[in-house]
mmCIF file of N, CA and C in Angstrom:
data_model
loop_
_atom_site.group_PDB
_atom_site.id
_atom_site.type_symbol
_atom_site.label_atom_id
_atom_site.label_comp_id
_atom_site.label_asym_id
_atom_site.label_seq_id
_atom_site.Cartn_x
_atom_site.Cartn_y
_atom_site.Cartn_z
ATOM 1 N N MET A 215 0.872 -1.214 -0.144
ATOM 2 C CA MET A 215 0.040 -0.028 -0.106
ATOM 3 C C MET A 215 0.884 1.272 -0.025
ATOM 4 N N SER A 216 0.413 2.272 -0.765
ATOM 5 C CA SER A 216 1.447 3.380 -0.987
ATOM 6 C C SER A 216 0.992 4.338 0.260
ATOM 7 N N VAL A 217 2.125 5.222 0.605
ATOM 8 C CA VAL A 217 1.913 6.236 1.608
ATOM 9 C C VAL A 217 0.647 7.062 1.367
ATOM 10 N N LEU A 218 0.378 7.433 0.146
ATOM 11 C CA LEU A 218 -0.814 8.233 -0.142
ATOM 12 C C LEU A 218 -2.335 7.372 0.116
ATOM 13 N N GLU A 219 -2.140 6.219 -0.106
ATOM 14 C CA GLU A 219 -3.328 5.183 0.049
ATOM 15 C C GLU A 219 -3.554 5.061 1.656
ATOM 16 N N GLU A 220 -2.494 4.896 2.369
ATOM 17 C CA GLU A 220 -2.581 4.947 3.988
ATOM 18 C C GLU A 220 -2.940 6.156 4.549
ATOM 19 N N ARG A 221 -2.449 7.229 3.907
ATOM 20 C CA ARG A 221 -3.024 8.547 4.663
ATOM 21 C C ARG A 221 -4.482 8.660 4.207
ATOM 22 N N ASN A 222 -4.845 8.231 3.110
ATOM 23 C CA ASN A 222 -6.322 8.388 2.758
ATOM 24 C C ASN A 222 -7.098 7.523 3.715
ATOM 25 N N LEU A 223 -6.674 6.340 4.101
ATOM 26 C CA LEU A 223 -7.390 5.343 4.862
ATOM 27 C C LEU A 223 -7.672 5.847 6.251
ATOM 28 N N GLN A 224 -6.303 6.552 6.725
ATOM 29 C CA GLN A 224 -6.582 7.244 7.984
ATOM 30 C C GLN A 224 -7.521 8.358 8.000
ATOM 31 N N THR A 225 -7.533 9.195 6.989
ATOM 32 C CA THR A 225 -8.421 10.303 6.948
ATOM 33 C C THR A 225 -9.979 9.744 6.879
ATOM 34 N N THR A 226 -10.041 8.507 6.261
ATOM 35 C CA THR A 226 -11.416 7.977 6.188
ATOM 36 C C THR A 226 -11.755 7.567 7.565
ATOM 37 N N ALA A 227 -10.982 6.988 8.385
ATOM 38 C CA ALA A 227 -11.218 6.571 9.783
ATOM 39 C C ALA A 227 -11.729 7.799 10.525
ATOM 40 N N ARG A 228 -10.857 8.985 10.327
ATOM 41 C CA ARG A 228 -11.256 10.229 11.044
ATOM 42 C C ARG A 228 -12.614 10.706 10.623
ATOM 43 N N TRP A 229 -13.006 10.490 9.248
ATOM 44 C CA TRP A 229 -14.084 10.949 8.638
ATOM 45 C C TRP A 229 -15.348 10.386 9.403
ATOM 46 N N ILE A 230 -15.356 8.900 9.755
ATOM 47 C CA ILE A 230 -16.559 8.209 10.315
ATOM 48 C C ILE A 230 -16.506 8.751 11.841
ATOM 49 N N GLU A 231 -15.084 8.680 12.421
ATOM 50 C CA GLU A 231 -15.163 9.107 13.932
ATOM 51 C C GLU A 231 -15.776 10.509 14.105
ATOM 52 N N LEU A 232 -15.582 11.491 13.436
ATOM 53 C CA LEU A 232 -16.010 12.936 13.577
ATOM 54 C C LEU A 232 -17.678 12.835 12.840
ATOM 55 N N TYR A 233 -17.897 11.918 11.989
ATOM 56 C CA TYR A 233 -19.372 11.883 11.781
ATOM 57 C C TYR A 233 -20.276 11.389 12.826
ATOM 58 N N ASN A 234 -19.480 10.504 13.449
ATOM 59 C CA ASN A 234 -20.317 10.080 14.673
ATOM 60 C C ASN A 234 -20.248 10.901 15.969
ATOM 61 N N ASN A 235 -19.276 11.756 16.096
ATOM 62 C CA ASN A 235 -19.000 12.642 17.277
ATOM 63 C C ASN A 235 -19.116 14.126 17.168
ATOM 64 N N ASP A 236 -18.899 14.603 16.031
ATOM 65 C CA ASP A 236 -18.955 15.931 15.753
ATOM 66 C C ASP A 236 -18.910 16.045 14.324
ATOM 67 N N VAL A 237 -20.014 16.057 13.735
ATOM 68 C CA VAL A 237 -20.232 16.118 12.262
ATOM 69 C C VAL A 237 -19.663 17.615 11.661
ATOM 70 N N HIS A 238 -19.944 18.655 12.580
ATOM 71 C CA HIS A 238 -19.588 19.875 12.036
ATOM 72 C C HIS A 238 -17.961 20.004 11.927
ATOM 73 N N ARG A 239 -17.310 19.406 12.724
ATOM 74 C CA ARG A 239 -15.847 19.324 12.505
ATOM 75 C C ARG A 239 -15.523 18.396 11.438
ATOM 76 N N MET A 240 -16.261 17.245 11.102
ATOM 77 C CA MET A 240 -15.991 16.565 9.920
ATOM 78 C C MET A 240 -15.924 17.522 8.782
ATOM 79 N N ILE A 241 -17.016 18.386 8.666
ATOM 80 C CA ILE A 241 -17.281 19.004 7.421
ATOM 81 C C ILE A 241 -16.251 19.926 7.301
ATOM 82 N N ASP A 242 -15.749 20.642 8.403
ATOM 83 C CA ASP A 242 -14.633 21.643 8.368
ATOM 84 C C ASP A 242 -13.314 21.173 8.249
ATOM 85 N N GLU A 243 -12.840 19.902 8.870
ATOM 86 C CA GLU A 243 -11.544 19.299 8.897
ATOM 87 C C GLU A 243 -11.401 18.402 7.853
ATOM 88 N N VAL A 244 -12.252 17.521 7.283
ATOM 89 C CA VAL A 244 -12.001 16.481 6.465
ATOM 90 C C VAL A 244 -12.196 16.717 5.080
ATOM 91 N N TYR A 245 -13.403 17.636 4.926
ATOM 92 C CA TYR A 245 -13.684 17.940 3.377
ATOM 93 C C TYR A 245 -12.828 19.373 2.951
ATOM 94 N N ALA A 246 -12.489 19.067 1.696
ATOM 95 C CA ALA A 246 -11.770 20.510 1.190
ATOM 96 C C ALA A 246 -12.711 21.542 1.114
ATOM 97 N N ASP A 247 -12.262 22.659 1.005
ATOM 98 C CA ASP A 247 -12.793 23.925 0.764
ATOM 99 C C ASP A 247 -13.704 23.851 -0.556
ATOM 100 N N GLU A 248 -13.253 23.411 -1.406
ATOM 101 C CA GLU A 248 -14.004 23.027 -2.756
ATOM 102 C C GLU A 248 -14.323 21.597 -2.726
ATOM 103 N N PHE A 249 -15.423 21.192 -2.573
ATOM 104 C CA PHE A 249 -15.892 19.873 -2.765
ATOM 105 C C PHE A 249 -17.281 19.612 -3.357
ATOM 106 N N ALA A 250 -17.539 18.334 -3.723
ATOM 107 C CA ALA A 250 -18.818 18.100 -4.275
ATOM 108 C C ALA A 250 -19.239 16.686 -3.411
ATOM 109 N N LEU A 251 -20.524 16.782 -2.775
ATOM 110 C CA LEU A 251 -21.104 15.752 -2.254
ATOM 111 C C LEU A 251 -22.149 15.314 -2.968
ATOM 112 N N ARG A 252 -22.252 14.002 -3.507
ATOM 113 C CA ARG A 252 -23.279 13.627 -4.286
ATOM 114 C C ARG A 252 -24.067 12.343 -3.851
ATOM 115 N N LEU A 253 -25.202 12.326 -3.544
ATOM 116 C CA LEU A 253 -26.087 11.188 -3.315
ATOM 117 C C LEU A 253 -27.030 11.020 -4.422
ATOM 118 N N PRO A 254 -26.725 10.381 -5.553
ATOM 119 C CA PRO A 254 -27.522 10.343 -6.643
ATOM 120 C C PRO A 254 -28.914 10.159 -6.292
ATOM 121 N N GLY A 255 -30.042 10.804 -7.223
ATOM 122 C CA GLY A 255 -31.291 10.832 -6.790
ATOM 123 C C GLY A 255 -31.923 11.409 -5.517
ATOM 124 N N PHE A 256 -30.856 11.970 -4.808
ATOM 125 C CA PHE A 256 -31.463 12.555 -3.514
ATOM 126 C C PHE A 256 -30.757 13.872 -3.320
ATOM 127 N N ILE A 257 -29.633 14.092 -3.202
ATOM 128 C CA ILE A 257 -29.075 15.502 -2.797
ATOM 129 C C ILE A 257 -27.747 15.716 -3.305
ATOM 130 N N GLU A 258 -27.331 16.899 -3.533
ATOM 131 C CA GLU A 258 -25.875 17.524 -3.870
ATOM 132 C C GLU A 258 -25.737 18.671 -3.248
ATOM 133 N N LEU A 259 -24.292 18.639 -2.658
ATOM 134 C CA LEU A 259 -23.942 19.946 -1.797
ATOM 135 C C LEU A 259 -22.513 20.099 -2.403
ATOM 136 N N THR A 260 -22.363 21.459 -2.681
ATOM 137 C CA THR A 260 -20.977 21.886 -2.874
ATOM 138 C C THR A 260 -20.464 23.100 -2.102
ATOM 139 N N ASP A 261 -21.392 23.428 -1.030
ATOM 140 C CA ASP A 261 -21.023 24.529 -0.272
ATOM 141 C C ASP A 261 -21.103 24.094 1.135
ATOM 142 N N LYS A 262 -20.103 24.505 2.026
ATOM 143 C CA LYS A 262 -19.943 24.141 3.365
ATOM 144 C C LYS A 262 -21.198 24.651 4.173
ATOM 145 N N THR A 263 -21.446 25.858 3.999
ATOM 146 C CA THR A 263 -22.691 26.330 4.793
ATOM 147 C C THR A 263 -23.994 25.418 4.622
ATOM 148 N N ALA A 264 -24.157 25.001 3.258
ATOM 149 C CA ALA A 264 -25.568 24.121 3.034
ATOM 150 C C ALA A 264 -25.297 22.804 3.695
ATOM 151 N N PHE A 265 -23.926 22.508 3.614
ATOM 152 C CA PHE A 265 -23.577 21.038 4.296
ATOM 153 C C PHE A 265 -24.027 20.941 5.789
ATOM 154 N N HIS A 266 -23.244 22.234 6.443
ATOM 155 C CA HIS A 266 -23.648 22.233 8.034
ATOM 156 C C HIS A 266 -25.074 22.315 8.175
ATOM 157 N N GLU A 267 -25.958 23.117 7.242
ATOM 158 C CA GLU A 267 -27.232 23.069 7.540
ATOM 159 C C GLU A 267 -27.936 21.974 7.384
ATOM 160 N N ALA A 268 -27.611 21.039 6.335
ATOM 161 C CA ALA A 268 -28.263 19.866 6.134
ATOM 162 C C ALA A 268 -27.992 18.769 7.148
ATOM 163 N N GLU A 269 -26.643 18.817 7.574
ATOM 164 C CA GLU A 269 -26.226 17.991 8.664
ATOM 165 C C GLU A 269 -27.010 18.145 10.060
ATOM 166 N N ALA A 270 -27.157 19.584 10.384
ATOM 167 C CA ALA A 270 -27.844 20.136 11.418
ATOM 168 C C ALA A 270 -29.234 19.487 11.485
ATOM 169 N N TYR A 271 -29.826 19.593 10.303
ATOM 170 C CA TYR A 271 -31.227 18.843 10.057
ATOM 171 C C TYR A 271 -31.284 17.571 10.402
ATOM 172 N N VAL A 272 -30.269 16.795 9.838
ATOM 173 C CA VAL A 272 -30.264 15.299 9.968
ATOM 174 C C VAL A 272 -30.290 15.062 11.457
ATOM 175 N N LEU A 273 -29.450 15.830 12.018
ATOM 176 C CA LEU A 273 -29.311 15.476 13.502
ATOM 177 C C LEU A 273 -30.670 15.779 14.349
ATOM 178 N N GLN A 274 -31.157 16.705 13.986
ATOM 179 C CA GLN A 274 -32.683 16.852 14.703
ATOM 180 C C GLN A 274 -33.548 15.496 14.325
ATOM 181 N N GLN A 275 -33.591 15.044 13.125
ATOM 182 C CA GLN A 275 -34.416 13.909 12.717
ATOM 183 C C GLN A 275 -33.605 12.705 13.210
ATOM 184 N N ALA A 276 -32.491 12.391 13.415
ATOM 185 C CA ALA A 276 -31.866 11.273 13.793
ATOM 186 C C ALA A 276 -30.738 11.661 14.886
ATOM 187 N N PRO A 277 -30.971 11.990 15.963
ATOM 188 C CA PRO A 277 -29.949 12.403 16.911
ATOM 189 C C PRO A 277 -28.943 11.344 17.350
ATOM 190 N N ASP A 278 -29.234 10.139 17.238
ATOM 191 C CA ASP A 278 -28.368 9.173 17.630
ATOM 192 C C ASP A 278 -27.920 8.359 16.481
ATOM 193 N N ARG A 279 -27.949 8.825 15.324
ATOM 194 C CA ARG A 279 -27.423 7.982 14.340
ATOM 195 C C ARG A 279 -25.921 7.905 14.370
ATOM 196 N N LYS A 280 -25.499 6.616 14.121
ATOM 197 C CA LYS A 280 -23.941 6.162 14.190
ATOM 198 C C LYS A 280 -23.700 5.490 12.901
ATOM 199 N N GLY A 281 -22.454 5.826 12.512
ATOM 200 C CA GLY A 281 -22.008 5.052 11.216
ATOM 201 C C GLY A 281 -20.840 4.265 11.516
ATOM 202 N N ARG A 282 -20.742 3.165 10.787
ATOM 203 C CA ARG A 282 -19.523 2.184 10.972
ATOM 204 C C ARG A 282 -18.960 1.715 9.738
ATOM 205 N N ILE A 283 -17.677 1.663 9.495
ATOM 206 C CA ILE A 283 -17.180 1.369 8.291
ATOM 207 C C ILE A 283 -17.040 -0.106 8.410
ATOM 208 N N LEU A 284 -17.688 -1.060 7.360
ATOM 209 C CA LEU A 284 -17.601 -2.371 7.450
ATOM 210 C C LEU A 284 -16.273 -2.853 6.462
ATOM 211 N N ARG A 285 -15.987 -2.206 5.628
ATOM 212 C CA ARG A 285 -14.844 -2.310 4.756
ATOM 213 C C ARG A 285 -14.443 -1.137 3.931
ATOM 214 N N ALA A 286 -13.202 -1.047 3.770
ATOM 215 C CA ALA A 286 -12.469 0.221 3.014
ATOM 216 C C ALA A 286 -11.319 -0.217 2.294
ATOM 217 N N VAL A 287 -11.353 0.242 0.992
ATOM 218 C CA VAL A 287 -10.611 -0.115 0.072
ATOM 219 C C VAL A 287 -9.892 1.143 -0.528
ATOM 220 N N ALA A 288 -8.483 1.132 -0.503
ATOM 221 C CA ALA A 288 -7.771 2.334 -1.104
ATOM 222 C C ALA A 288 -7.134 1.964 -2.295
ATOM 223 N N LYS A 289 -7.175 3.017 -3.312
ATOM 224 C CA LYS A 289 -6.601 2.818 -4.662
ATOM 225 C C LYS A 289 -6.338 4.235 -4.993
ATOM 226 N N ASP A 290 -4.757 4.570 -5.193
ATOM 227 C CA ASP A 290 -4.564 5.854 -5.581
ATOM 228 C C ASP A 290 -5.312 7.101 -4.878
ATOM 229 N N ASP A 291 -5.837 7.864 -5.347
ATOM 230 C CA ASP A 291 -6.598 8.786 -4.623
ATOM 231 C C ASP A 291 -7.966 8.605 -4.101
ATOM 232 N N THR A 292 -8.353 7.376 -4.082
ATOM 233 C CA THR A 292 -9.767 7.102 -3.749
ATOM 234 C C THR A 292 -9.822 6.041 -2.872
ATOM 235 N N VAL A 293 -10.849 6.215 -1.957
ATOM 236 C CA VAL A 293 -11.147 5.091 -0.879
ATOM 237 C C VAL A 293 -12.697 4.845 -0.981
ATOM 238 N N THR A 294 -13.007 3.621 -1.268
ATOM 239 C CA THR A 294 -14.298 3.129 -1.324
ATOM 240 C C THR A 294 -14.661 2.387 -0.042
ATOM 241 N N VAL A 295 -15.803 2.943 0.583
ATOM 242 C CA VAL A 295 -16.066 2.289 1.914
ATOM 243 C C VAL A 295 -17.623 1.882 1.720
ATOM 244 N N GLU A 296 -17.822 0.574 2.602
ATOM 245 C CA GLU A 296 -19.033 -0.018 2.726
ATOM 246 C C GLU A 296 -19.438 0.365 4.328
ATOM 247 N N CYS A 297 -20.687 0.855 4.602
ATOM 248 C CA CYS A 297 -20.707 1.282 5.959
ATOM 249 C C CYS A 297 -22.405 0.868 6.227
ATOM 250 N N VAL A 298 -22.723 0.851 7.542
ATOM 251 C CA VAL A 298 -23.660 0.684 7.932
ATOM 252 C C VAL A 298 -24.325 1.960 9.041
ATOM 253 N N LEU A 299 -25.334 2.334 8.751
ATOM 254 C CA LEU A 299 -25.843 3.552 9.657
ATOM 255 C C LEU A 299 -27.024 3.042 10.465
ATOM 256 N N THR A 300 -26.939 3.289 11.989
ATOM 257 C CA THR A 300 -28.128 2.744 12.830
ATOM 258 C C THR A 300 -28.501 4.046 13.603
ATOM 259 N N GLY A 301 -29.601 3.867 14.068
ATOM 260 C CA GLY A 301 -30.194 4.979 14.897
ATOM 261 C C GLY A 301 -31.646 4.540 15.377
ATOM 262 N N THR A 302 -32.239 5.485 15.953
ATOM 263 C CA THR A 302 -33.465 5.325 16.549
ATOM 264 C C THR A 302 -34.526 6.393 16.281
ATOM 265 N N ASP A 303 -35.666 6.071 15.543
ATOM 266 C CA ASP A 303 -36.740 7.074 15.135
ATOM 267 C C ASP A 303 -37.148 7.802 16.467
ATOM 268 N N PRO A 304 -36.878 9.222 16.486
ATOM 269 C CA PRO A 304 -37.351 9.638 17.873
ATOM 270 C C PRO A 304 -38.793 9.871 17.978
ATOM 271 N N GLU A 305 -39.702 9.683 16.927
ATOM 272 C CA GLU A 305 -40.995 9.766 17.112
ATOM 273 C C GLU A 305 -41.630 8.286 17.697
ATOM 274 N N SER A 306 -41.218 7.206 16.902
ATOM 275 C CA SER A 306 -41.680 5.803 17.345
ATOM 276 C C SER A 306 -40.933 5.143 18.312
ATOM 277 N N GLY A 307 -39.537 5.470 18.476
ATOM 278 C CA GLY A 307 -38.689 4.901 19.195
ATOM 279 C C GLY A 307 -38.076 3.517 18.585
ATOM 280 N N HIS A 308 -38.630 3.431 17.265
ATOM 281 C CA HIS A 308 -38.058 1.946 16.870
ATOM 282 C C HIS A 308 -36.679 2.303 16.168
ATOM 283 N N PRO A 309 -35.747 1.113 16.259
ATOM 284 C CA PRO A 309 -34.406 1.362 15.661
ATOM 285 C C PRO A 309 -34.484 1.172 14.191
ATOM 286 N N TRP A 310 -33.715 1.636 13.473
ATOM 287 C CA TRP A 310 -33.365 1.524 12.094
ATOM 288 C C TRP A 310 -31.890 1.408 11.678
ATOM 289 N N GLU A 311 -31.943 0.889 10.705
ATOM 290 C CA GLU A 311 -30.589 0.349 10.002
ATOM 291 C C GLU A 311 -30.564 0.446 8.645
ATOM 292 N N THR A 312 -29.489 1.083 7.974
ATOM 293 C CA THR A 312 -29.351 1.205 6.460
ATOM 294 C C THR A 312 -27.757 1.014 6.051
ATOM 295 N N TYR A 313 -27.671 0.670 5.000
ATOM 296 C CA TYR A 313 -26.209 0.364 4.531
ATOM 297 C C TYR A 313 -26.004 1.388 3.363
ATOM 298 N N PHE A 314 -24.810 1.863 3.353
ATOM 299 C CA PHE A 314 -24.234 2.661 2.312
ATOM 300 C C PHE A 314 -23.031 2.537 1.865
ATOM 301 N N CYS A 315 -22.706 2.885 0.535
ATOM 302 C CA CYS A 315 -21.319 2.917 -0.131
ATOM 303 C C CYS A 315 -21.009 4.396 -0.388
ATOM 304 N N ALA A 316 -19.746 4.693 0.109
ATOM 305 C CA ALA A 316 -19.324 6.058 -0.344
ATOM 306 C C ALA A 316 -17.844 5.766 -1.128
ATOM 307 N N ILE A 317 -17.792 6.533 -2.162
ATOM 308 C CA ILE A 317 -16.702 6.613 -2.917
ATOM 309 C C ILE A 317 -15.866 8.128 -2.687
ATOM 310 N N LEU A 318 -14.965 7.979 -1.901
ATOM 311 C CA LEU A 318 -14.424 9.206 -1.543
ATOM 312 C C LEU A 318 -12.900 9.629 -2.253
ATOM 313 N N ARG A 319 -12.903 10.835 -2.849
ATOM 314 C CA ARG A 319 -11.682 10.954 -3.664
ATOM 315 C C ARG A 319 -10.784 12.111 -2.839
ATOM 316 N N PHE A 320 -9.636 11.969 -2.609
ATOM 317 C CA PHE A 320 -8.866 12.963 -1.769
ATOM 318 C C PHE A 320 -7.882 13.657 -2.589
ATOM 319 N N ARG A 321 -7.528 14.928 -2.155
ATOM 320 C CA ARG A 321 -6.649 15.683 -2.720
ATOM 321 C C ARG A 321 -5.987 16.639 -1.479
ATOM 322 N N ASP A 322 -4.844 16.383 -1.287
ATOM 323 C CA ASP A 322 -3.939 17.077 -0.154
ATOM 324 C C ASP A 322 -4.413 16.550 1.194
ATOM 325 N N GLY A 323 -4.788 15.293 1.245
ATOM 326 C CA GLY A 323 -5.294 14.632 2.377
ATOM 327 C C GLY A 323 -6.827 14.983 2.976
ATOM 328 N N ARG A 324 -7.671 15.788 2.148
ATOM 329 C CA ARG A 324 -8.916 16.235 2.272
ATOM 330 C C ARG A 324 -9.852 15.621 1.226
ATOM 331 N N ILE A 325 -11.233 15.415 1.588
ATOM 332 C CA ILE A 325 -12.045 14.929 0.691
ATOM 333 C C ILE A 325 -12.600 15.940 -0.208
ATOM 334 N N TYR A 326 -12.441 15.805 -1.636
ATOM 335 C CA TYR A 326 -12.857 16.759 -2.528
ATOM 336 C C TYR A 326 -14.100 16.216 -3.306
ATOM 337 N N ALA A 327 -14.336 15.008 -3.353
ATOM 338 C CA ALA A 327 -15.567 14.413 -4.035
ATOM 339 C C ALA A 327 -15.980 13.202 -3.121
ATOM 340 N N ASP A 328 -17.211 13.216 -2.892
ATOM 341 C CA ASP A 328 -17.965 12.258 -2.033
ATOM 342 C C ASP A 328 -19.284 11.753 -2.824
ATOM 343 N N HIS A 329 -19.128 10.595 -3.351
ATOM 344 C CA HIS A 329 -20.230 10.089 -4.222
ATOM 345 C C HIS A 329 -20.657 8.803 -3.410
ATOM 346 N N SER A 330 -21.700 8.984 -2.954
ATOM 347 C CA SER A 330 -22.386 8.235 -1.901
ATOM 348 C C SER A 330 -23.857 7.489 -2.351
ATOM 349 N N TYR A 331 -24.040 6.126 -2.075
ATOM 350 C CA TYR A 331 -25.139 5.477 -2.369
ATOM 351 C C TYR A 331 -25.735 4.988 -1.100
ATOM 352 N N ILE A 332 -27.051 5.394 -0.879
ATOM 353 C CA ILE A 332 -27.644 4.944 0.493
ATOM 354 C C ILE A 332 -29.008 4.824 0.095
ATOM 355 N N ASP A 333 -29.732 3.935 1.026
ATOM 356 C CA ASP A 333 -31.358 3.870 0.796
ATOM 357 C C ASP A 333 -31.841 4.589 1.997
ATOM 358 N N VAL A 334 -31.948 5.850 1.627
ATOM 359 C CA VAL A 334 -32.446 6.933 2.603
ATOM 360 C C VAL A 334 -33.960 6.706 3.088
ATOM 361 N N ALA A 335 -34.633 5.849 2.470
ATOM 362 C CA ALA A 335 -35.932 5.744 2.857
ATOM 363 C C ALA A 335 -36.235 5.164 4.296
ATOM 364 N N LYS A 336 -35.264 4.589 4.848
ATOM 365 C CA LYS A 336 -35.305 4.281 6.213
ATOM 366 C C LYS A 336 -34.859 5.220 7.425
ATOM 367 N N TRP A 337 -34.354 6.515 6.972
ATOM 368 C CA TRP A 337 -34.197 7.666 7.891
ATOM 369 C C TRP A 337 -35.347 8.264 8.256
ATOM 370 N N PRO A 338 -35.455 8.605 9.468
ATOM 371 C CA PRO A 338 -36.589 9.530 9.835
ATOM 372 C C PRO A 338 -36.387 10.847 9.344
ATOM 373 N N GLY A 339 -37.404 11.432 8.978
ATOM 374 C CA GLY A 339 -37.447 12.672 8.351
ATOM 375 C C GLY A 339 -37.210 12.991 6.796
ATOM 376 N N VAL A 340 -37.131 11.729 6.233
ATOM 377 C CA VAL A 340 -36.635 11.721 4.811
ATOM 378 C C VAL A 340 -37.485 12.271 3.885
ATOM 379 N N ALA A 341 -38.713 12.375 4.367
ATOM 380 C CA ALA A 341 -39.808 12.838 3.233
ATOM 381 C C ALA A 341 -39.715 14.392 3.339
ATOM 382 N N ASP A 342 -39.236 14.995 4.441
ATOM 383 C CA ASP A 342 -39.081 16.528 4.221
ATOM 384 C C ASP A 342 -37.842 16.868 3.246
ATOM 385 N N ILE A 343 -36.911 15.920 3.352
ATOM 386 C CA ILE A 343 -35.585 16.096 2.647
ATOM 387 C C ILE A 343 -35.988 15.936 1.202
ATOM 388 N N LEU A 344 -36.697 15.044 0.766
ATOM 389 C CA LEU A 344 -37.060 14.728 -0.592
ATOM 390 C C LEU A 344 -38.147 15.650 -1.241
ATOM 391 N N ASN A 345 -38.825 16.356 -0.275
ATOM 392 C CA ASN A 345 -39.714 17.395 -0.730
ATOM 393 C C ASN A 345 -39.007 18.758 -0.824
ATOM 394 N N GLY A 346 -37.794 18.604 -0.418
ATOM 395 C CA GLY A 346 -36.829 19.838 -0.728
ATOM 396 C C GLY A 346 -37.031 20.952 0.476
ATOM 397 N N THR A 347 -37.460 20.616 1.690
ATOM 398 C CA THR A 347 -37.447 21.407 2.791
ATOM 399 C C THR A 347 -36.231 21.277 3.728
ATOM 400 N N VAL A 348 -35.176 20.622 3.234
ATOM 401 C CA VAL A 348 -34.005 20.788 4.312
ATOM 402 C C VAL A 348 -33.374 22.220 4.082
ATOM 403 N N PRO A 349 -33.116 22.652 5.255
ATOM 404 C CA PRO A 349 -32.307 23.856 4.972
ATOM 405 C C PRO A 349 -30.928 23.806 4.145
ATOM 406 N N GLY A 350 -30.656 24.984 3.410
ATOM 407 C CA GLY A 350 -29.483 25.035 2.531
ATOM 408 C C GLY A 350 -29.824 26.056 1.391
ATOM 409 N N LYS A 351 -28.857 26.481 0.999
ATOM 410 C CA LYS A 351 -28.905 27.413 -0.222
ATOM 411 C C LYS A 351 -29.334 26.724 -1.496
ATOM 412 N N GLU A 352 -30.655 27.224 -2.027
ATOM 413 C CA GLU A 352 -30.844 26.568 -3.156
ATOM 414 C C GLU A 352 -29.917 26.371 -4.392
ATOM 415 N N GLU A 353 -29.342 27.446 -4.488
ATOM 416 C CA GLU A 353 -28.245 27.273 -5.447
ATOM 417 C C GLU A 353 -27.162 26.302 -5.414
ATOM 418 N N ASN A 354 -26.914 25.861 -4.064
ATOM 419 C CA ASN A 354 -26.002 24.953 -3.964
ATOM 420 C C ASN A 354 -26.447 23.625 -3.427
ATOM 421 N N ARG A 355 -27.782 23.377 -3.460
ATOM 422 C CA ARG A 355 -28.236 22.076 -2.963
ATOM 423 C C ARG A 355 -29.305 21.709 -4.009
ATOM 424 N N SER A 356 -29.586 20.540 -4.362
ATOM 425 C CA SER A 356 -30.626 20.168 -5.211
ATOM 426 C C SER A 356 -31.238 18.716 -4.493
ATOM 427 N N ALA A 357 -32.432 18.761 -4.287
ATOM 428 C CA ALA A 357 -33.110 17.550 -3.814
ATOM 429 C C ALA A 357 -34.146 16.981 -4.903
ATOM 430 N N ARG A 358 -34.029 15.737 -4.985
ATOM 431 C CA ARG A 358 -34.812 15.222 -6.144
ATOM 432 C C ARG A 358 -35.759 14.199 -5.543
#
């Protein structure tokens, strides 16, 4: 494994650690200033302010959500991760679980492209997101 690949895997471990413990630090410290986050058919973000607003909304809907990396594969500037997200629906008290895959591309030790696939239907509050009522700048966010 190359030094670059090892560094990117370490940053990926930091990414999920901060996702679980301080998502706003994750955005500021792990993502490059110029980045693109795409969840095809769901949302696209290219602005950190909109990213912070969207994650604040997610935390309101799923305050105990946690991610866990099941597998990570590094190749050149890319790390592909398989993950599971778990949480509890605050309204019903029922636990939920969903799997996702993220393709993370790195430049200078930070994520500049995050292309993720996830079944968002299991997330509490997802109807609001799909209807476009998630906070964020319209010119930097599109919900489909």
